[in-house]
Amino acid sequence: MEISTPDGDGFRPLDEKSLVEYIKATPPLLAKLGGTVDNLHVKEVGDGNLNFVYIVVAPSGSLVIKQALPYIRSIGESWPMTKERAYFEAAALRIHGRLCPAHVPQVYHFDHAMSLIGMRYLEPPHIVLRKGLIAGVEYPLLAQHMAEYMSRTLFYTSLLYTTTTEHKRAVTEFCGNADMIRHTGQVVFSDPYKVSQYNRWTSPYLDRDAEAVRQDNFLKLEVAQLKSMFCERAQALIHGDLHTGSVMATQVSTQVIDPEFAFYGPMGFDMGAFLGNLILSFFAQDGHANQGNDRKAHKKWILRTIEETWNLFYQKFMALWNENKDGPGEAHLPTIYNNTDVLQLVQANFMGDLFHDSLGFGAAKMIRRIVGVAHVEDFESIYDASKRADCERKALNFAKMLMKERRKFTSTTEVVLAIQEVDS
Amino acid sequence: MEISTPDGDGFRPLDEKSLVEYIKATPPLLAKLGGTVDNLHVKEVGDGNLNFVYIVVAPSGSLVIKQALPYIRSIGESWPMTKERAYFEAAALRIHGRLCPAHVPQVYHFDHAMSLIGMRYLEPPHIVLRKGLIAGVEYPLLAQHMAEYMSRTLFYTSLLYTTTTEHKRAVTEFCGNADMIRHTGQVVFSDPYKVSQYNRWTSPYLDRDAEAVRQDNFLKLEVAQLKSMFCERAQALIHGDLHTGSVMATQVSTQVIDPEFAFYGPMGFDMGAFLGNLILSFFAQDGHANQGNDRKAHKKWILRTIEETWNLFYQKFMALWNENKDGPGEAHLPTIYNNTDVLQLVQANFMGDLFHDSLGFGAAKMIRRIVGVAHVEDFESIYDASKRADCERKALNFAKMLMKERRKFTSTTEVVLAIQEVDS
């Protein structure tokens, strides 16, 4: 992986034409296309909320080029956002990829000055998981793969596995992604709870619901605690934006992309993002039901996936912990945590806290997608606004309850029962 | 403040003679001595556990020179410790000094290559607070001054006052003090709970007590949580070693020195260190009682000081918060926390958590001073080992209870009652 020095002058936004010239002049990219730019097929994919993403397919190879621009693509130059995020995305892809190569696409090339990543093209039938969920597709291996990805990336980058010295070094590096952290802090934990020009919701149906969020003192108390934990707690190298739009999936493959918000933060923020977005998908299903498909089976599958994701994560994470209890991690030295009883006490406590953190962050991620700036296609693609608002309201009420009552839940089975209660 | 570039070759340990040459060649130091090194009185003060400290007094001025060596002075070259700590000490003195000039000595000069700080000499009758407490001296302004110091340094460096961006920048800088953080993590949260060559205690009296600490699973569970918080939570720029040996006091002046362990950590670690060391001092008093002075009045004063330190801190911290609620801090935006009810909810929650953190960290700091590597003069100066062990056992048992039960306490009045119960 080649890393050039950042250079203000060295940056120029590419288009489909200059991209080909760039590839031609960049050996590691050219090699992936069989050494020639003849017969290239280049397509810019408009999905990206933030970046330009080009799919490049040649007769004997393919790749994706992702370039960050110094603002948020979907909003425009009025909302600047550092293009340095490409550096942190490349770094996180590399680190997480080493820890979990099965579920992270390979990086071929990184150009710091150009804020440009060349990486594996996730070929069809890979599609964005969110779109698959909206279409009613089931992914039998999703829970297992996501549990694998989260357990490995979070465990190995935490003090359960690393030394204090290495941990502080890595924390320092990712503190550099401060602009992105600040952005998340604002759109997830602040904007939805105040009047903001960027907030929107399904109006007029949810006008009173949005106002109720802005006037709910107990909700604001909880979100203050979650924001503090998000800003202060460097627990592990988290993806930082692990919703269902950051996952590409097929029936047999699950690939996690877009870690440009990566930093050392609380583990529960990743688990919460994923579970929260599955719950959003669940509540959106009634809006997609029709005479041909009442979506009941799909809803059941989503609930099962929520349960299994946490349960498998729990198993895998604990297995990693037990395998590595005599490893380099300085959180629990083997000479202190030297009997089964104390290790089980510590593990139960750790996992219980992580579960509650995950529910809290999951709830925050749900709320912000209904009354904050960035919405999810799960709801947005329900064209009947009244029907959409009904789905969103159920999700919002569930999320508010979950954030406030999260400490009362002891398992995802209980969470699923609570979802079904709201849904019935 | 002049900061030279660090340079391996530039470092040479000074002695009393070369020190004078150094001062002569360093204008900001020379100026503080009236422009001449004639009639200098130089004295190395052996108090320092870690560093060489020279008091330099001239007819028309004075200063202190502190030089860090690349190992722990009191242990020797067998325990290396980065001399970079001088950089972080100077930085913390400067930042805390700006926030609370009344209680932090002024830095005149910092030489990075030499790991050398030139600073204000705290002239007699300033003595180390710990020594004053052992001697039975009361300090009527101590609680007020320490509350002032802690409230200002902790509030202004937290997200209650700073922006996310500035906070991450500052966190990054102090992550560089990783060696010192790792050292604290080891000696406070690990060594006392395992067999370690450096641990010691009043043997044979406390042999079973020390073993009981190493076998107490519930204590190990609590200390694991405290260690995680210490390593992961970048809440504010803490002093990092705020025991009663890091304070110089007179009846009217209180000066906090030696922040070489400073980093962005949990606020409760500072408050806990100070309160925990006052409690140690309390339990040591019976060992210093004699026919002329039963120390009863002094013990009462210590308990009052514990109560007042927290209570005044609470008042001052809340006053700063209320004054600055519309300030730059991004933890609780005024547009969200926009009514008295919600602000009070958030503040009560924050201060409750900080109180429990302080008790937990305070207990950890007490335990490590009785069965860990570094002991306190409060106990060490009780020459009758059996009497010393009795005092230490009471303190140890109280600390164990406090760590496990800390969440049940709601005020320092309750803590003081619990101390009196153990003492009776």
PDB file of C-alpha atoms in Angstrom, chain B residues 158-255:
ATOM      1  CA  SER B 158     -13.612  18.756  29.910  1.00  0.00           C
ATOM      2  CA  LEU B 159     -16.235  18.726  27.170  1.00  0.00           C
ATOM      3  CA  LEU B 160     -18.409  20.750  29.545  1.00  0.00           C
ATOM      4  CA  TYR B 161     -16.286  23.679  28.422  1.00  0.00           C
ATOM      5  CA  THR B 162     -14.233  22.692  25.360  1.00  0.00           C
ATOM      6  CA  THR B 163     -15.287  21.824  21.837  1.00  0.00           C
ATOM      7  CA  THR B 164     -14.971  18.252  20.570  1.00  0.00           C
ATOM      8  CA  THR B 165     -12.234  19.351  18.175  1.00  0.00           C
ATOM      9  CA  GLU B 166     -10.100  21.085  20.795  1.00  0.00           C
ATOM     10  CA  HIS B 167     -10.691  18.222  23.226  1.00  0.00           C
ATOM     11  CA  LYS B 168      -9.464  15.581  20.743  1.00  0.00           C
ATOM     12  CA  ARG B 169      -6.408  17.708  19.952  1.00  0.00           C
ATOM     13  CA  ALA B 170      -5.491  17.994  23.608  1.00  0.00           C
ATOM     14  CA  VAL B 171      -6.228  14.305  24.263  1.00  0.00           C
ATOM     15  CA  THR B 172      -3.845  13.464  21.425  1.00  0.00           C
ATOM     16  CA  GLU B 173      -1.038  15.564  22.903  1.00  0.00           C
ATOM     17  CA  PHE B 174      -1.259  13.931  26.306  1.00  0.00           C
ATOM     18  CA  CYS B 175      -1.581  10.397  24.861  1.00  0.00           C
ATOM     19  CA  GLY B 176       2.158  10.898  24.407  1.00  0.00           C
ATOM     20  CA  ASN B 177       2.514  10.448  28.176  1.00  0.00           C
ATOM     21  CA  ALA B 178       1.622   6.759  27.661  1.00  0.00           C
ATOM     22  CA  ASP B 179       4.574   5.379  29.612  1.00  0.00           C
ATOM     23  CA  MET B 180       3.495   7.226  32.731  1.00  0.00           C
ATOM     24  CA  ILE B 181      -0.133   6.174  32.254  1.00  0.00           C
ATOM     25  CA  ARG B 182       0.955   2.551  31.857  1.00  0.00           C
ATOM     26  CA  HIS B 183       3.055   2.850  35.015  1.00  0.00           C
ATOM     27  CA  THR B 184       0.099   4.171  37.037  1.00  0.00           C
ATOM     28  CA  GLY B 185      -2.139   1.474  35.595  1.00  0.00           C
ATOM     29  CA  GLN B 186       0.305  -1.146  36.781  1.00  0.00           C
ATOM     30  CA  VAL B 187       1.097   0.088  40.289  1.00  0.00           C
ATOM     31  CA  VAL B 188      -2.429   1.237  41.198  1.00  0.00           C
ATOM     32  CA  PHE B 189      -4.745  -1.238  39.488  1.00  0.00           C
ATOM     33  CA  SER B 190      -2.649  -4.371  38.979  1.00  0.00           C
ATOM     34  CA  ASP B 191       0.334  -5.013  41.251  1.00  0.00           C
ATOM     35  CA  PRO B 192      -1.561  -4.900  44.592  1.00  0.00           C
ATOM     36  CA  TYR B 193      -3.887  -7.651  43.381  1.00  0.00           C
ATOM     37  CA  LYS B 194      -1.172 -10.131  42.408  1.00  0.00           C
ATOM     38  CA  VAL B 195       2.158 -11.417  43.625  1.00  0.00           C
ATOM     39  CA  SER B 196       4.746  -8.837  42.516  1.00  0.00           C
ATOM     40  CA  GLN B 197       8.392  -8.457  43.457  1.00  0.00           C
ATOM     41  CA  TYR B 198       7.827  -4.779  44.174  1.00  0.00           C
ATOM     42  CA  ASN B 199       4.861  -5.174  46.546  1.00  0.00           C
ATOM     43  CA  ARG B 200       5.500  -4.863  50.242  1.00  0.00           C
ATOM     44  CA  TRP B 201       3.475  -4.504  53.436  1.00  0.00           C
ATOM     45  CA  THR B 202       3.996  -4.476  57.185  1.00  0.00           C
ATOM     46  CA  SER B 203       4.998  -8.099  57.535  1.00  0.00           C
ATOM     47  CA  PRO B 204       4.202 -10.433  59.185  1.00  0.00           C
ATOM     48  CA  TYR B 205       1.219  -8.507  60.604  1.00  0.00           C
ATOM     49  CA  LEU B 206      -0.484  -7.876  57.285  1.00  0.00           C
ATOM     50  CA  ASP B 207       0.543 -11.075  55.470  1.00  0.00           C
ATOM     51  CA  ARG B 208      -2.977 -12.476  55.592  1.00  0.00           C
ATOM     52  CA  ASP B 209      -4.507  -9.112  54.721  1.00  0.00           C
ATOM     53  CA  ALA B 210      -2.327  -8.802  51.631  1.00  0.00           C
ATOM     54  CA  GLU B 211      -3.200 -12.339  50.634  1.00  0.00           C
ATOM     55  CA  ALA B 212      -6.902 -11.611  51.167  1.00  0.00           C
ATOM     56  CA  VAL B 213      -6.631  -8.720  48.676  1.00  0.00           C
ATOM     57  CA  ARG B 214      -5.087 -11.071  46.125  1.00  0.00           C
ATOM     58  CA  GLN B 215      -7.934 -13.543  46.619  1.00  0.00           C
ATOM     59  CA  ASP B 216     -10.898 -11.176  46.705  1.00  0.00           C
ATOM     60  CA  ASN B 217     -12.794 -11.799  43.483  1.00  0.00           C
ATOM     61  CA  PHE B 218     -15.337  -9.062  44.067  1.00  0.00           C
ATOM     62  CA  LEU B 219     -12.594  -6.532  44.708  1.00  0.00           C
ATOM     63  CA  LYS B 220     -10.874  -7.641  41.488  1.00  0.00           C
ATOM     64  CA  LEU B 221     -14.127  -7.158  39.597  1.00  0.00           C
ATOM     65  CA  GLU B 222     -14.374  -3.566  40.827  1.00  0.00           C
ATOM     66  CA  VAL B 223     -10.739  -2.765  40.184  1.00  0.00           C
ATOM     67  CA  ALA B 224     -11.083  -4.097  36.613  1.00  0.00           C
ATOM     68  CA  GLN B 225     -13.843  -1.566  35.971  1.00  0.00           C
ATOM     69  CA  LEU B 226     -11.818   1.247  37.495  1.00  0.00           C
ATOM     70  CA  LYS B 227      -8.755   0.308  35.440  1.00  0.00           C
ATOM     71  CA  SER B 228     -10.808   0.324  32.234  1.00  0.00           C
ATOM     72  CA  MET B 229     -12.164   3.749  33.062  1.00  0.00           C
ATOM     73  CA  PHE B 230      -8.666   4.980  33.868  1.00  0.00           C
ATOM     74  CA  CYS B 231      -7.259   3.667  30.571  1.00  0.00           C
ATOM     75  CA  GLU B 232     -10.152   4.502  28.265  1.00  0.00           C
ATOM     76  CA  ARG B 233     -12.015   7.573  29.478  1.00  0.00           C
ATOM     77  CA  ALA B 234     -10.548  10.904  28.350  1.00  0.00           C
ATOM     78  CA  GLN B 235     -12.782  13.143  30.455  1.00  0.00           C
ATOM     79  CA  ALA B 236     -10.468  16.003  31.471  1.00  0.00           C
ATOM     80  CA  LEU B 237      -6.791  16.913  31.843  1.00  0.00           C
ATOM     81  CA  ILE B 238      -6.162  15.350  35.239  1.00  0.00           C
ATOM     82  CA  HIS B 239      -3.125  15.863  37.446  1.00  0.00           C
ATOM     83  CA  GLY B 240      -2.791  12.092  37.600  1.00  0.00           C
ATOM     84  CA  ASP B 241      -1.015  11.849  40.978  1.00  0.00           C
ATOM     85  CA  LEU B 242      -2.905  14.185  43.291  1.00  0.00           C
ATOM     86  CA  HIS B 243      -1.961  12.745  46.665  1.00  0.00           C
ATOM     87  CA  THR B 244      -1.043  14.863  49.692  1.00  0.00           C
ATOM     88  CA  GLY B 245       2.646  14.672  48.700  1.00  0.00           C
ATOM     89  CA  SER B 246       1.855  16.634  45.520  1.00  0.00           C
ATOM     90  CA  VAL B 247       0.617  19.624  47.510  1.00  0.00           C
ATOM     91  CA  MET B 248       2.726  22.275  49.258  1.00  0.00           C
ATOM     92  CA  ALA B 249       0.842  24.233  51.886  1.00  0.00           C
ATOM     93  CA  THR B 250       0.934  26.961  54.477  1.00  0.00           C
ATOM     94  CA  GLN B 251      -1.920  28.357  56.526  1.00  0.00           C
ATOM     95  CA  VAL B 252      -2.799  30.695  53.680  1.00  0.00           C
ATOM     96  CA  SER B 253      -1.390  29.095  50.534  1.00  0.00           C
ATOM     97  CA  THR B 254      -1.995  25.784  48.751  1.00  0.00           C
ATOM     98  CA  GLN B 255       0.152  24.908  45.717  1.00  0.00           C
TER      99      GLN B 255
END
